[in-house]
Short mmCIF file of C-alpha atoms in Angstrom, two decimals:
data_model
loop_
_atom_site.label_atom_id
_atom_site.label_comp_id
_atom_site.label_asym_id
_atom_site.label_seq_id
_atom_site.Cartn_x
_atom_site.Cartn_y
_atom_site.Cartn_z
CA MET A 1 -36.81 -2.68 -28.58
CA LYS A 2 -35.45 -3.57 -25.13
CA ASN A 3 -32.87 -5.89 -26.68
CA ILE A 4 -31.56 -3.02 -28.79
CA LEU A 5 -31.59 -0.56 -25.88
CA SER A 6 -29.68 -2.98 -23.67
CA HIS A 7 -26.64 -2.48 -25.95
CA ILE A 8 -27.14 1.21 -26.73
CA ILE A 9 -27.72 2.52 -23.18
CA PRO A 10 -24.27 1.77 -21.72
CA VAL A 11 -22.50 3.30 -24.73
CA LEU A 12 -24.52 6.51 -24.52
CA LEU A 13 -23.92 6.91 -20.80
CA VAL A 14 -20.18 6.25 -21.04
CA MET A 15 -19.96 8.93 -23.73
CA LEU A 16 -21.46 11.27 -21.16
CA CYS A 17 -18.75 10.20 -18.67
CA SER A 18 -21.34 8.96 -16.25
CA CYS A 19 -22.28 5.67 -14.64
CA SER A 20 -24.46 3.31 -16.59
CA ASN A 21 -25.67 -0.25 -16.34
CA GLU A 22 -23.74 -3.07 -17.91
CA PRO A 23 -25.49 -4.59 -20.94
CA GLU A 24 -28.52 -6.63 -19.90
CA VAL A 25 -31.42 -8.02 -21.86
CA ASP A 26 -33.94 -6.46 -19.49
CA ALA A 27 -32.15 -3.15 -19.01
CA PRO A 28 -34.43 -0.19 -18.27
CA ASP A 29 -34.91 2.73 -20.62
CA ALA A 30 -31.90 5.05 -20.69
CA ASP A 31 -33.91 7.99 -19.33
CA ASP A 32 -34.93 5.97 -16.28
CA VAL A 33 -31.42 5.03 -15.18
CA ILE A 34 -29.89 7.01 -12.31
CA ALA A 35 -26.55 8.08 -13.76
CA PHE A 36 -23.55 9.32 -11.81
CA SER A 37 -20.98 11.77 -13.09
CA ALA A 38 -17.35 10.71 -13.08
CA PRO A 39 -16.55 10.76 -9.35
CA VAL A 40 -14.12 13.37 -8.08
CA VAL A 41 -12.31 13.87 -4.76
CA PHE A 42 -12.57 17.03 -2.70
CA ALA A 43 -9.39 19.11 -2.71
CA GLY A 44 -8.94 21.41 0.27
CA SER A 45 -6.37 24.12 0.85
CA ASP A 46 -3.56 21.57 1.34
CA SER A 47 -1.96 20.06 -1.72
CA ARG A 48 -1.96 16.29 -2.06
CA ALA A 49 0.86 13.86 -2.68
CA GLY A 50 0.49 10.86 -4.96
CA PHE A 51 -0.14 8.61 -1.98
CA VAL A 52 -3.42 10.41 -1.21
CA ASN A 53 -5.76 10.10 -4.17
CA SER A 54 -7.12 13.24 -5.81
CA GLU A 55 -9.52 11.11 -7.86
CA LEU A 56 -10.94 7.64 -7.64
CA PRO A 57 -8.37 5.30 -9.23
CA VAL A 58 -9.26 3.55 -12.47
CA GLY A 59 -10.23 -0.01 -11.64
CA SER A 60 -11.55 0.84 -8.19
CA GLU A 61 -15.11 0.28 -6.97
CA PHE A 62 -17.43 2.36 -4.83
CA VAL A 63 -20.73 1.55 -3.13
CA VAL A 64 -23.86 3.73 -3.22
CA TYR A 65 -27.06 3.91 -1.16
CA GLY A 66 -29.97 5.96 -2.55
CA TYR A 67 -32.98 7.44 -0.71
CA CYS A 68 -36.17 9.17 -1.81
CA ILE A 69 -39.52 8.07 -0.36
CA PRO A 70 -39.91 7.94 3.45
CA LEU A 71 -42.00 5.47 5.41
CA ILE A 72 -45.54 6.38 6.45
CA THR A 73 -44.82 5.05 9.93
CA ASN A 74 -41.73 3.72 11.64
CA TYR A 75 -41.80 0.29 10.07
CA SER A 76 -38.89 -1.60 8.56
CA SER A 77 -40.87 -2.74 5.53
CA THR A 78 -40.67 -0.75 2.32
CA ALA A 79 -44.33 -1.75 1.69
CA ASP A 80 -45.38 1.25 3.78
CA LEU A 81 -43.67 3.97 1.75
CA ASP A 82 -45.27 7.40 1.48
CA ALA A 83 -44.98 8.24 -2.22
CA LYS A 84 -45.96 11.90 -1.79
CA GLY A 85 -43.23 12.20 0.83
CA GLY A 86 -40.71 11.86 -2.00
CA GLU A 87 -41.15 15.59 -2.62
CA LYS A 88 -39.81 16.49 0.83
CA GLY A 89 -36.21 17.50 1.41
CA TRP A 90 -33.68 15.32 3.23
CA ASN A 91 -33.94 17.12 6.58
CA ALA A 92 -37.72 16.71 6.61
CA LYS A 93 -37.79 12.98 5.88
CA LYS A 94 -34.42 11.66 7.07
CA ASN A 95 -35.84 10.14 10.28
CA LEU A 96 -38.12 7.79 8.27
CA ILE A 97 -35.94 7.19 5.24
CA VAL A 98 -34.88 3.77 3.91
CA PRO A 99 -32.57 2.91 0.96
CA ASP A 100 -35.51 2.47 -1.42
CA VAL A 101 -33.64 3.64 -4.53
CA LEU A 102 -30.25 1.96 -4.20
CA GLU A 103 -29.00 -0.40 -1.52
CA ALA A 104 -25.28 -1.20 -1.61
CA ALA A 105 -25.08 -0.82 -5.39
CA ARG A 106 -21.53 -1.40 -6.62
CA LEU A 107 -20.01 0.70 -9.36
CA ASP A 108 -16.73 0.32 -11.25
CA VAL A 109 -14.53 3.27 -12.19
CA ASP A 110 -12.80 3.39 -15.57
CA SER A 111 -11.08 6.09 -17.63
CA HIS A 112 -14.44 7.36 -18.94
CA GLY A 113 -16.36 7.49 -15.67
CA CYS A 114 -18.15 4.65 -13.92
CA TYR A 115 -20.85 2.03 -14.43
CA TYR A 116 -23.05 -0.31 -12.44
CA LYS A 117 -21.72 -3.79 -11.80
CA GLY A 118 -25.23 -5.18 -11.37
CA GLU A 119 -28.81 -4.01 -11.66
CA PRO A 120 -28.91 -0.22 -12.15
CA GLY A 121 -30.87 2.19 -10.01
CA VAL A 122 -33.83 3.94 -11.63
CA TRP A 123 -35.76 7.12 -11.02
CA TYR A 124 -39.39 7.00 -9.91
CA THR A 125 -41.80 7.60 -12.80
CA GLU A 126 -45.54 7.88 -13.40
CA ARG A 127 -45.45 4.21 -14.44
CA ASN A 128 -44.54 3.11 -10.92
CA GLN A 129 -47.63 1.67 -9.25
CA LEU A 130 -46.80 3.18 -5.87
CA VAL A 131 -46.49 6.66 -7.35
CA ALA A 132 -49.59 6.36 -9.50
CA ALA A 133 -51.75 5.06 -6.66
CA ALA A 134 -50.71 7.92 -4.39
CA GLY A 135 -51.17 10.57 -7.08
CA ALA A 136 -47.63 11.81 -6.47
CA ASP A 137 -45.61 13.87 -8.95
CA PRO A 138 -42.28 12.07 -9.44
CA SER A 139 -40.78 15.06 -11.27
CA ALA A 140 -40.79 16.86 -7.90
CA PHE A 141 -39.08 14.04 -5.99
CA LYS A 142 -35.85 14.75 -4.16
CA TYR A 143 -33.21 12.04 -3.96
CA SER A 144 -30.25 11.69 -1.60
CA PHE A 145 -27.20 9.45 -1.86
CA ILE A 146 -24.30 8.30 0.30
CA ALA A 147 -21.30 6.42 -1.04
CA TYR A 148 -18.03 5.02 0.14
CA SER A 149 -14.82 4.03 -1.59
CA PRO A 150 -13.24 1.58 -1.97
CA ALA A 151 -15.81 -1.21 -1.88
CA SER A 152 -14.14 -2.64 1.20
CA GLN A 153 -15.36 -4.94 3.95
CA ASN A 154 -13.95 -2.40 6.42
CA PHE A 155 -17.06 -0.26 5.76
CA THR A 156 -20.47 -1.00 7.24
CA VAL A 157 -23.71 0.98 6.93
CA GLN A 158 -26.33 1.08 9.67
CA SER A 159 -29.64 2.19 8.20
CA PRO A 160 -32.68 0.05 9.09
CA VAL A 161 -34.87 3.17 9.27
CA GLY A 162 -33.64 6.75 9.35
CA ALA A 163 -30.50 8.56 8.24
CA PRO A 164 -27.65 6.07 7.76
CA VAL A 165 -24.53 5.82 9.89
CA LEU A 166 -21.34 4.85 8.10
CA ASN A 167 -18.69 3.00 10.10
CA TYR A 168 -15.12 2.39 9.03
CA ASN A 169 -12.72 0.01 10.79
CA VAL A 170 -9.05 0.60 10.09
CA THR A 171 -6.86 -2.45 9.61
CA TYR A 172 -3.18 -1.68 10.18
CA PRO A 173 -0.80 -1.45 8.40
CA CYS A 174 -3.27 0.51 6.27
CA GLU A 175 -2.76 1.32 2.59
CA GLU A 176 -6.47 1.89 1.84
CA ASP A 177 -7.48 5.46 1.02
CA ALA A 178 -10.96 5.42 2.61
CA MET A 179 -13.43 8.05 1.34
CA TYR A 180 -17.12 8.96 1.52
CA ALA A 181 -19.58 11.09 -0.47
CA PHE A 182 -22.95 12.63 0.45
CA VAL A 183 -25.48 14.26 -1.90
CA THR A 184 -28.88 15.53 -0.77
CA ASP A 185 -32.05 16.69 -2.54
CA HIS A 186 -30.96 15.89 -6.08
CA MET A 187 -33.78 16.12 -8.62
CA ARG A 188 -34.00 14.07 -11.77
CA GLU A 189 -34.15 17.12 -14.04
CA ARG A 190 -30.59 18.01 -13.00
CA GLY A 191 -29.24 14.93 -14.78
CA ALA A 192 -26.33 12.83 -13.56
CA VAL A 193 -25.55 12.89 -9.84
CA ASP A 194 -22.23 14.56 -8.97
CA MET A 195 -20.37 12.49 -6.38
CA VAL A 196 -17.65 14.39 -4.50
CA PHE A 197 -15.64 12.12 -2.24
CA HIS A 198 -13.94 13.22 0.99
CA HIS A 199 -10.98 11.52 2.65
CA ILE A 200 -11.38 9.85 6.03
CA LEU A 201 -7.73 9.15 6.84
CA SER A 202 -4.47 11.08 6.99
CA ALA A 203 -1.25 9.68 5.53
CA VAL A 204 2.31 9.54 6.81
CA SER A 205 5.44 9.09 4.70
CA VAL A 206 9.16 9.22 5.50
CA LYS A 207 11.99 10.89 3.59
CA PHE A 208 15.71 10.58 4.34
CA ASN A 209 17.91 13.56 3.46
CA ASN A 210 21.65 12.89 3.50
CA TYR A 211 23.49 16.22 3.58
CA SER A 212 26.92 14.60 3.85
CA ALA A 213 29.19 15.75 1.02
CA ALA A 214 30.99 12.43 0.61
CA SER A 215 29.48 9.59 2.70
CA ASP A 216 26.47 7.45 1.77
CA LEU A 217 23.92 6.43 4.39
CA THR A 218 22.31 3.01 4.79
CA VAL A 219 18.92 2.77 6.47
CA ASN A 220 18.44 -0.73 7.86
CA ASP A 221 15.14 -0.12 9.62
CA PHE A 222 12.75 2.71 10.40
CA THR A 223 9.48 1.91 12.17
CA LEU A 224 6.56 3.73 13.80
CA GLU A 225 4.93 1.62 16.51
CA GLY A 226 2.06 2.36 18.85
CA ASP A 227 -1.66 2.19 19.57
CA PHE A 228 -3.60 3.71 16.68
CA TYR A 229 -7.28 4.64 16.46
CA SER A 230 -9.22 1.96 14.64
CA GLN A 231 -12.88 3.08 14.35
CA ALA A 232 -14.40 6.05 12.54
CA THR A 233 -18.07 6.99 12.21
CA LEU A 234 -20.06 9.37 10.00
CA ASP A 235 -23.62 10.23 11.00
CA PHE A 236 -25.59 11.44 7.96
CA SER A 237 -28.40 12.83 10.07
CA GLN A 238 -26.10 15.83 10.47
CA PRO A 239 -26.32 18.54 7.76
CA ASP A 240 -22.53 18.49 7.32
CA PRO A 241 -21.30 15.11 8.59
CA SER A 242 -17.72 14.87 9.80
CA VAL A 243 -15.52 11.97 10.80
CA THR A 244 -15.91 11.05 14.47
CA VAL A 245 -13.16 8.93 15.99
CA ASN A 246 -13.93 6.34 18.65
CA THR A 247 -11.31 7.39 21.19
CA GLY A 248 -11.69 4.11 23.07
CA ALA A 249 -10.92 1.83 20.13
CA PHE A 250 -7.23 1.21 19.48
CA THR A 251 -5.15 -1.27 17.52
CA HIS A 252 -1.51 -1.87 18.35
CA ALA A 253 0.57 -1.95 15.18
CA ARG A 254 4.08 -1.69 13.77
CA LEU A 255 4.40 0.39 10.62
CA PRO A 256 7.77 -0.40 9.01
CA PHE A 257 8.61 2.40 6.59
CA VAL A 258 11.90 0.61 5.82
CA SER A 259 12.14 -3.16 6.27
CA GLU A 260 15.31 -3.95 4.29
CA PRO A 261 18.52 -1.96 3.74
CA LEU A 262 18.00 1.28 1.83
CA THR A 263 20.94 3.34 0.54
CA VAL A 264 20.75 7.13 0.58
CA LEU A 265 23.54 8.57 -1.53
CA HIS A 266 25.62 11.47 -0.24
CA ASP A 267 24.12 14.88 -0.86
CA ALA A 268 20.85 13.26 -1.95
CA ALA A 269 17.40 12.32 -0.65
CA THR A 270 15.39 9.09 -0.79
CA THR A 271 11.76 8.44 0.14
CA ALA A 272 11.04 5.34 2.21
CA PRO A 273 9.39 2.56 0.19
CA HIS A 274 6.37 2.24 2.49
CA SER A 275 3.75 4.83 3.52
CA TYR A 276 0.60 4.37 5.56
CA PHE A 277 -2.85 5.79 6.19
CA ILE A 278 -3.67 6.58 9.82
CA LEU A 279 -6.95 7.54 11.47
CA ALA A 280 -6.42 10.94 13.09
CA ASN A 281 -8.39 12.42 15.98
CA SER A 282 -8.49 16.15 15.28
CA ASP A 283 -10.29 16.73 18.60
CA GLY A 284 -7.41 15.26 20.58
CA THR A 285 -4.25 16.81 21.95
CA ASN A 286 -0.73 16.93 20.56
CA GLY A 287 0.13 13.56 22.01
CA SER A 288 -3.14 11.87 21.05
CA PHE A 289 -3.88 13.09 17.53
CA LEU A 290 -2.76 9.78 16.03
CA GLY A 291 -3.22 7.46 18.99
CA ALA A 292 -1.13 6.63 22.06
CA GLY A 293 2.17 5.06 23.03
CA LYS A 294 3.83 5.98 19.73
CA THR A 295 7.58 5.56 19.22
CA LEU A 296 9.84 5.90 16.20
CA THR A 297 12.86 3.62 16.03
CA GLY A 298 15.55 3.36 13.39
CA SER A 299 18.89 1.77 12.64
CA PHE A 300 21.41 3.40 10.30
CA GLU A 301 24.96 2.78 9.08
CA PHE A 302 27.06 5.87 8.47
CA GLU A 303 30.81 6.10 7.97
CA GLY A 304 31.45 2.63 9.37
CA ARG A 305 29.36 2.89 12.51
CA THR A 306 25.85 1.83 13.43
CA ILE A 307 23.47 4.49 14.73
CA ASP A 308 20.30 3.40 16.54
CA ILE A 309 17.68 6.03 17.35
CA ARG A 310 14.54 6.14 19.42
CA ILE A 311 11.99 8.95 19.42
CA PRO A 312 11.17 10.12 22.03
CA ARG A 313 14.34 9.65 24.01
CA GLU A 314 12.31 9.55 27.23
CA GLY A 315 8.72 8.39 27.64
CA ASP A 316 6.63 6.21 25.38
CA ASN A 317 4.58 8.58 23.24
CA PHE A 318 5.88 10.68 20.37
CA ASP A 319 4.27 14.13 20.21
CA PHE A 320 3.28 14.95 16.62
CA GLY A 321 2.53 18.55 17.54
CA ARG A 322 0.10 19.48 14.74
CA ILE A 323 -3.54 18.68 14.03
CA PRO A 324 -3.58 16.22 11.10
CA ARG A 325 -6.22 16.77 8.43
CA PRO A 326 -7.89 13.95 6.49
CA GLY A 327 -6.61 13.69 2.95
CA VAL A 328 -3.23 15.27 3.65
CA ASN A 329 0.02 13.36 3.35
CA TYR A 330 2.51 14.34 6.05
CA THR A 331 6.18 13.64 5.46
CA LEU A 332 8.61 12.91 8.26
CA ASN A 333 11.98 14.22 7.10
CA ILE A 334 15.01 12.60 8.73
CA ASN A 335 17.91 14.93 7.96
CA PHE A 336 21.52 13.81 8.41
CA TYR A 337 24.19 16.49 8.83
CA GLY A 338 27.31 14.45 9.50
CA ASP A 339 27.09 13.46 13.16
CA LYS A 340 23.88 15.42 13.75
CA ILE A 341 20.32 14.22 13.04
CA VAL A 342 17.44 16.67 12.64
CA LEU A 343 13.80 15.58 12.60
CA MET A 344 11.15 17.61 10.77
CA PHE A 345 7.54 16.95 9.83
CA THR A 346 6.00 18.75 6.85
CA ALA A 347 2.62 18.67 5.17
CA ASP A 348 2.27 18.56 1.39
CA ASP A 349 2.06 22.35 1.34
CA VAL A 350 5.44 22.49 3.13
CA GLU A 351 3.97 23.81 6.34
CA TYR A 352 5.97 22.65 9.32
CA TRP A 353 4.27 20.03 11.45
CA GLN A 354 7.02 19.62 14.00
CA SER A 355 10.74 20.25 14.01
CA GLY A 356 13.39 19.04 16.39
CA SER A 357 17.02 17.98 16.66
CA ASP A 358 19.19 15.37 18.29
CA ASN A 359 17.92 16.74 21.61
CA ASN A 360 14.83 14.52 21.31
CA ILE A 361 16.48 11.56 19.62
CA TYR A 362 18.04 8.75 21.60
CA ILE A 363 21.26 7.55 19.93
CA ASN A 364 23.08 4.40 21.05
#
């Protein structure tokens, strides 16, 4: 029977658009497998651009940790689990929890949903010796899960005993849309676990608008350089965990939005070929939301002359002027009106982030 089920289970679960195990000879019964609904990404009040994912991309992977039964005492061995404690809610048992259900399980995303890459996670049942010996009722157990995407080495989880702490180290230039999910007190009778992912990083793109009626513009280079925040932490002992930025951890980086000549036709607009994710500190100030020592430099050719710009004209730190939100792509519009250059930041919902003119642009 198990040989037959090992081929039937994955098909059934994919039809339900949920995560299943890959075919295995010793696959567990379908009803015992912890299934996950097709993962979705939280959408706030701001609209998203294509650079910031509104769903987990097909072909991506995410990693899941699952928790249910706490320890009897503060030991690191799962041999001392308190089966009856599985009925308690997350807040009551989080200080003695261990990843007893799933530990760094990897799941693949496809057009139907997702599936386990290795051994699947299973619910506790009456057949489990630990549960039976303790006289616990597994139908009353409450499960909690954390997850991160993508399955990147930039993520680490600290969870020897107690609520886990998720760390994320940003490597610049960053093109990795880092996300996390957190589900508490899910019961087996509810079926597949709904994973809603939240963005960790903000994104910055550049768009060149050439308002000249007859002259094309050539962008030779446009670069953001500075010291950017590099470490983010999420503490899941909190009821509503939020991204905390390590304000003492910086990485100096150059983010070239344009690295080879780009032509912007007259009376037209062109988006720079490169965009980047940046760790934003929403608790900072205007000048420190995205780090320190930030400058924008560019080199343009227009009507036979070369125009070099530096932002800011004085000082060494560009003031972004608006609190960046995770999961929002902000576009820096460089507008050319003949011999005048106007700088404007917008969010995806076309709210102004910062506007300026040639008064804050240094032109050689």
